[in-house]
Coordinates of C-alpha atoms and ligand atoms in Angstrom, one line a residue:
M1 CA -7.0 -18.9 -40.2
P2 CA -5.5 -15.6 -41.5
L3 CA -3.9 -13.3 -38.8
G4 CA -6.2 -10.4 -39.5
N5 CA -9.3 -12.5 -38.7
L6 CA -7.9 -13.8 -35.5
K7 CA -7.1 -10.3 -34.4
K8 CA -10.6 -9.0 -35.3
Q9 CA -12.1 -11.8 -33.2
G10 CA -10.0 -10.8 -30.3
R11 CA -8.4 -14.2 -30.3
L12 CA -5.0 -12.7 -31.0
L13 CA -3.4 -9.6 -29.5
V14 CA -0.2 -7.8 -30.1
G15 CA 2.2 -9.3 -27.6
D16 CA 0.8 -12.8 -27.8
N17 CA 3.2 -15.8 -27.7
V18 CA 2.2 -18.3 -30.3
E19 CA 3.3 -21.6 -31.6
L20 CA 4.0 -21.7 -35.4
K21 CA 4.0 -24.6 -37.8
K22 CA 5.4 -24.4 -41.3
D23 CA 2.8 -25.1 -44.0
E24 CA 3.6 -28.2 -45.9
F25 CA 2.9 -26.7 -49.3
S26 CA 4.2 -23.2 -49.1
D27 CA 6.7 -21.0 -47.3
N28 CA 3.9 -19.7 -45.0
Y29 CA 3.6 -20.5 -41.3
V30 CA 0.4 -21.1 -39.5
I31 CA -0.5 -20.3 -35.9
T32 CA -1.3 -23.6 -34.1
K33 CA -1.5 -22.3 -30.6
V34 CA -1.8 -19.1 -28.6
F35 CA -0.2 -19.4 -25.2
G36 CA -1.7 -18.1 -21.9
R37 CA -1.4 -14.3 -21.2
F38 CA 0.0 -12.9 -18.0
N39 CA -1.8 -9.6 -18.5
E40 CA -3.9 -7.8 -21.0
I41 CA -4.8 -4.2 -21.4
I42 CA -7.4 -2.5 -23.5
R43 CA -5.8 0.9 -24.1
P44 CA -3.4 0.4 -25.9
K45 CA -4.7 -3.1 -26.8
V46 CA -1.7 -5.3 -26.0
T47 CA -0.8 -8.3 -23.9
N48 CA 2.2 -9.8 -22.0
I49 CA 3.6 -6.4 -21.2
D50 CA 6.3 -5.7 -18.5
Q51 CA 6.3 -2.0 -18.6
I52 CA 4.2 0.9 -20.1
L53 CA 6.1 3.9 -21.2
I54 CA 3.8 6.9 -20.7
V55 CA 5.1 9.6 -23.0
I56 CA 4.5 13.3 -22.5
S57 CA 6.1 16.3 -24.1
A58 CA 6.2 20.1 -24.0
V59 CA 3.9 20.3 -27.0
P60 CA 1.3 19.1 -27.2
K61 CA 0.8 20.0 -23.5
P62 CA 0.3 16.9 -21.4
D63 CA -3.1 15.8 -20.3
L64 CA -2.2 14.9 -16.7
Y65 CA -5.6 13.3 -16.1
L66 CA -4.7 10.8 -18.9
V67 CA -1.2 10.3 -17.3
D68 CA -2.8 9.6 -13.9
K69 CA -5.3 7.2 -15.4
L70 CA -2.6 5.4 -17.3
I71 CA -0.7 4.9 -14.1
V72 CA -3.7 3.6 -12.3
N73 CA -4.4 1.2 -15.2
A74 CA -0.8 0.0 -15.1
H75 CA -1.0 -0.8 -11.4
I76 CA -4.3 -2.6 -11.8
N77 CA -2.7 -4.8 -14.4
N78 CA 0.6 -5.3 -12.6
I79 CA 2.5 -3.5 -15.3
S80 CA 5.4 -1.2 -14.3
P81 CA 4.7 2.4 -15.2
V82 CA 7.5 4.5 -16.6
L83 CA 7.2 8.2 -17.4
V84 CA 9.0 9.4 -20.5
I85 CA 9.3 13.1 -20.8
N86 CA 10.2 13.7 -24.5
K87 CA 11.1 16.9 -26.4
I88 CA 13.3 18.1 -23.5
D89 CA 15.0 20.3 -26.2
L90 CA 11.8 22.4 -26.1
I91 CA 10.9 22.2 -22.4
G92 CA 11.8 24.9 -19.8
K93 CA 13.5 23.9 -16.6
E94 CA 10.6 24.9 -14.4
E95 CA 8.1 22.9 -16.3
L96 CA 10.4 19.9 -16.4
D97 CA 11.0 20.1 -12.6
E98 CA 7.3 20.3 -12.0
Y99 CA 6.7 17.0 -13.8
V100 CA 9.6 15.3 -12.2
T101 CA 8.6 16.2 -8.6
M102 CA 4.9 15.3 -9.4
Y103 CA 5.7 11.8 -10.5
E104 CA 9.1 10.7 -9.0
N105 CA 7.4 8.8 -6.2
V106 CA 4.6 7.6 -8.3
V107 CA 6.1 5.8 -11.3
D108 CA 8.9 3.2 -11.3
S109 CA 11.2 5.5 -13.2
I110 CA 11.3 8.8 -15.2
V111 CA 13.3 9.0 -18.4
L112 CA 14.1 12.3 -20.1
T113 CA 14.5 12.1 -23.9
S114 CA 14.8 14.1 -27.1
A115 CA 14.2 12.4 -30.3
V116 CA 15.5 15.3 -32.4
N117 CA 18.8 15.3 -30.5
N118 CA 19.0 11.5 -30.5
N119 CA 19.0 11.6 -26.7
V120 CA 17.7 8.1 -26.1
Q121 CA 20.5 6.3 -24.3
T122 CA 18.8 6.1 -20.9
L123 CA 15.6 5.0 -22.6
K124 CA 17.5 2.2 -24.3
E125 CA 18.8 1.0 -20.9
V126 CA 15.3 1.0 -19.5
L127 CA 14.0 -1.1 -22.4
K128 CA 16.7 -3.9 -22.3
N129 CA 15.4 -7.4 -21.6
K130 CA 11.8 -6.2 -21.4
T131 CA 8.6 -6.1 -23.3
S132 CA 7.4 -2.5 -23.4
V133 CA 4.5 -0.5 -24.9
F134 CA 4.4 3.2 -25.7
A135 CA 1.2 5.1 -24.6
G136 CA 0.2 8.7 -24.8
Q137 CA -1.3 11.5 -26.8
S138 CA -0.8 11.9 -30.5
A139 CA 2.4 13.7 -31.6
V140 CA 4.3 13.4 -28.3
G141 CA 7.0 11.6 -30.3
K142 CA 6.4 7.9 -29.7
S143 CA 7.3 6.8 -33.2
S144 CA 10.2 9.3 -33.4
L145 CA 11.7 7.6 -30.3
I146 CA 11.3 4.2 -31.8
N147 CA 13.1 5.5 -34.9
C148 CA 16.0 6.8 -32.8
I149 CA 16.3 3.5 -31.0
S150 CA 16.3 1.5 -34.2
P151 CA 16.7 3.8 -37.2
N152 CA 16.1 1.1 -39.8
L153 CA 12.5 0.8 -38.6
N154 CA 11.6 4.2 -40.1
Q155 CA 8.2 4.5 -38.6
A156 CA 6.0 7.3 -40.1
T157 CA 6.0 10.5 -38.0
N158 CA 4.2 13.7 -38.6
I159 CA 4.2 17.4 -37.4
L160 CA 1.7 18.8 -35.0
S161 CA -1.4 20.6 -36.4
K162 CA -0.2 24.2 -35.9
K163 CA -3.6 25.7 -35.3
V164 CA -4.8 23.5 -32.5
E165 CA -1.5 22.1 -31.3
R166 CA -2.9 18.6 -31.6
G167 CA -1.5 15.5 -33.2
K168 CA -2.6 14.1 -36.5
H169 CA -2.9 10.5 -35.4
T170 CA -0.1 9.3 -37.7
T171 CA 0.3 5.8 -36.3
R172 CA -2.8 3.9 -37.1
E173 CA -2.2 0.5 -35.6
C174 CA -0.3 -1.2 -32.8
T175 CA 2.9 -3.0 -33.9
I176 CA 5.5 -4.8 -31.8
F177 CA 9.2 -4.8 -32.8
V178 CA 11.9 -7.2 -31.6
L179 CA 15.2 -5.4 -31.4
D180 CA 18.7 -6.1 -30.1
D181 CA 19.5 -6.4 -26.4
N182 CA 16.3 -8.4 -25.9
I183 CA 14.1 -5.3 -26.4
M184 CA 10.5 -5.8 -27.5
I185 CA 8.7 -2.6 -28.0
A186 CA 5.2 -1.8 -29.3
D187 CA 4.4 1.5 -31.1
T188 CA 0.8 2.5 -30.7
P189 CA -1.6 5.1 -32.0
G190 CA -2.0 8.2 -29.8
F191 CA -5.2 8.6 -27.8
S192 CA -6.7 11.0 -25.4
M193 CA -9.6 9.2 -23.8
L194 CA -9.3 6.4 -21.2
E195 CA -12.1 4.8 -19.2
L196 CA -11.0 3.2 -16.0
D197 CA -12.4 -0.2 -15.1
V198 CA -12.3 0.2 -11.3
K199 CA -14.9 0.9 -8.6
Y200 CA -14.7 4.5 -7.3
N201 CA -14.0 3.4 -3.7
E202 CA -11.1 1.2 -4.9
L203 CA -9.4 4.0 -6.9
K204 CA -7.3 4.9 -3.9
D205 CA -5.6 1.5 -3.9
Y206 CA -3.7 2.5 -7.1
Y207 CA -2.1 5.7 -5.8
P208 CA 1.3 4.8 -4.3
E209 CA 1.4 8.0 -2.3
F210 CA -1.7 6.9 -0.4
E211 CA -0.1 3.6 0.8
D212 CA -0.1 2.8 4.5
A213 CA -2.3 5.8 5.4
K214 CA -3.6 5.5 8.9
C215 CA -6.9 7.4 8.6
R216 CA -9.6 7.4 11.2
Y217 CA -11.8 5.1 9.0
N218 CA -10.2 1.9 7.7
N219 CA -12.0 2.2 4.3
C220 CA -11.3 6.0 4.0
T221 CA -11.5 7.1 0.4
H222 CA -9.5 10.2 1.2
T223 CA -12.2 12.5 -0.1
T224 CA -14.6 14.0 2.4
E225 CA -14.0 11.9 5.6
T226 CA -13.0 13.5 8.8
G227 CA -9.7 12.4 10.3
C228 CA -8.2 11.7 6.9
V229 CA -4.4 11.6 7.0
I230 CA -4.0 12.0 3.3
K231 CA -5.9 15.4 3.3
S232 CA -3.6 16.6 6.1
K233 CA -0.6 15.5 4.1
V234 CA -1.8 17.4 1.0
N235 CA -2.3 20.5 3.2
A236 CA 1.2 20.1 4.6
G237 CA 2.6 19.8 1.1
E238 CA 3.8 16.2 1.6
I239 CA 1.5 14.9 -1.2
N240 CA 1.4 16.7 -4.5
K241 CA -1.8 18.9 -4.5
S242 CA -2.5 18.8 -8.2
R243 CA -2.2 15.0 -8.3
Y244 CA -4.7 14.9 -5.3
D245 CA -7.1 17.3 -6.9
R246 CA -7.2 15.2 -10.1
Y247 CA -7.7 12.1 -7.9
L248 CA -10.8 13.8 -6.4
E249 CA -12.1 14.6 -9.9
I250 CA -11.5 11.1 -11.2
F251 CA -13.1 9.7 -8.1
K252 CA -16.2 11.9 -8.7
Q253 CA -16.5 10.8 -12.3
L254 CA -16.2 7.1 -11.4
K255 CA -18.8 7.5 -8.6
T256 CA -21.3 9.2 -10.9
K257 CA -20.8 6.5 -13.4
W258 CA -21.3 3.8 -10.8
E259 CA -24.4 5.4 -9.4
R260 CA -25.9 5.7 -12.9
E261 CA -25.2 2.1 -13.7
Y262 CA -26.0 0.3 -10.4
D263 CA -28.2 2.4 -8.1
Ligands
GTP1 N1 11.5 19.2 -30.9 C1 11.3 18.0 -30.8 N2 10.4 17.4 -31.7 C2 10.1 16.1 -31.6 C3 10.7 15.2 -30.7 N3 10.3 14.0 -30.8 C4 9.3 14.1 -31.8 N4 9.2 15.3 -32.3 C5 8.4 15.8 -33.4 O1 7.0 15.6 -33.0 C6 6.2 15.3 -34.1 C7 5.3 14.1 -33.7 O2 6.1 13.0 -33.6 P1 5.6 11.5 -33.8 O3 6.8 10.6 -33.5 O4 4.9 11.3 -35.1 O5 4.5 11.4 -32.6 P2 3.6 10.1 -32.2 O6 3.6 10.2 -30.7 O7 4.1 8.9 -32.8 O8 2.2 10.5 -32.8 P3 1.0 9.5 -33.2 O9 1.5 8.4 -34.1 O10 0.0 10.4 -33.9 O11 0.4 9.0 -31.9 C8 7.1 15.1 -35.3 O12 7.1 16.3 -36.0 C9 8.5 14.9 -34.6 O13 9.5 15.3 -35.4 C10 11.7 15.8 -29.8 O14 12.3 15.2 -29.0 N5 11.9 17.2 -29.9
MG2 MG1 3.3 7.5 -34.0
ZN3 ZN1 -8.1 9.2 4.3

């Protein structure tokens, strides 16, 4: 069956491991088997991924709700989340420090890059011997970074729309590249919406900074309960307040959705 049809039916995803057989009568190969998947995510739509590279940049301004949701999604699917702060040639020190402190204890690593200055050495190290996927808003520089890592790929890139400082959705489909040093990396179209597939009272399980909290109630959601250790830690400045405020908002949205669907 042609590749396109298998993809449309959802029977084949970018990242799938397959068995190929050479066609007897032509130079074509046919897929005879799709092997089992160890994980599968919907946004970006990929499978068998070791790490997700969440890319943010100075412009367009990061949507930190999207970043937090991508991290939750990574943890749900046992994928290691890495934050890539790109366009560091444009970012002020204060803003950079803010992102680093906000996420240093939340993601597995933070990598600073600049595609215009060809500053991708650390990123290359992080990619070695792994299958990775880029995720993030349009125009943060995902395809530009891939081009720096492997210039002969020459992925299309495009400038920001000046008026609204929004990307132009240049990359249209997800493509995986096999590079030297055992690097497999998928470039993906930028996106700004992500729906989490998690029950509101389980959201807390995917926040590393909430781990081992000894709140008064065992099943404390760290929202309105009395005797909540997490709230005290936020007030004491031990947990990042803006991450916590976004947690409360995402919790509220998930709860409203749940009540609409199940109550
Ligand atoms: N100053 C600066 N500009 C960059 C950097 N990286 C990328 N850009 C520019 O940002 C714009 C968008 O880059 P792309 O690589 O197309 O962004 P993308 O994330 O692939 O966007 P989509 O494919 O739409 O999701 C281009 O004009 C790039 O030249 C960087 O490190 N510094
Ligand atoms: Mg792109
Ligand atoms: Zn609590």
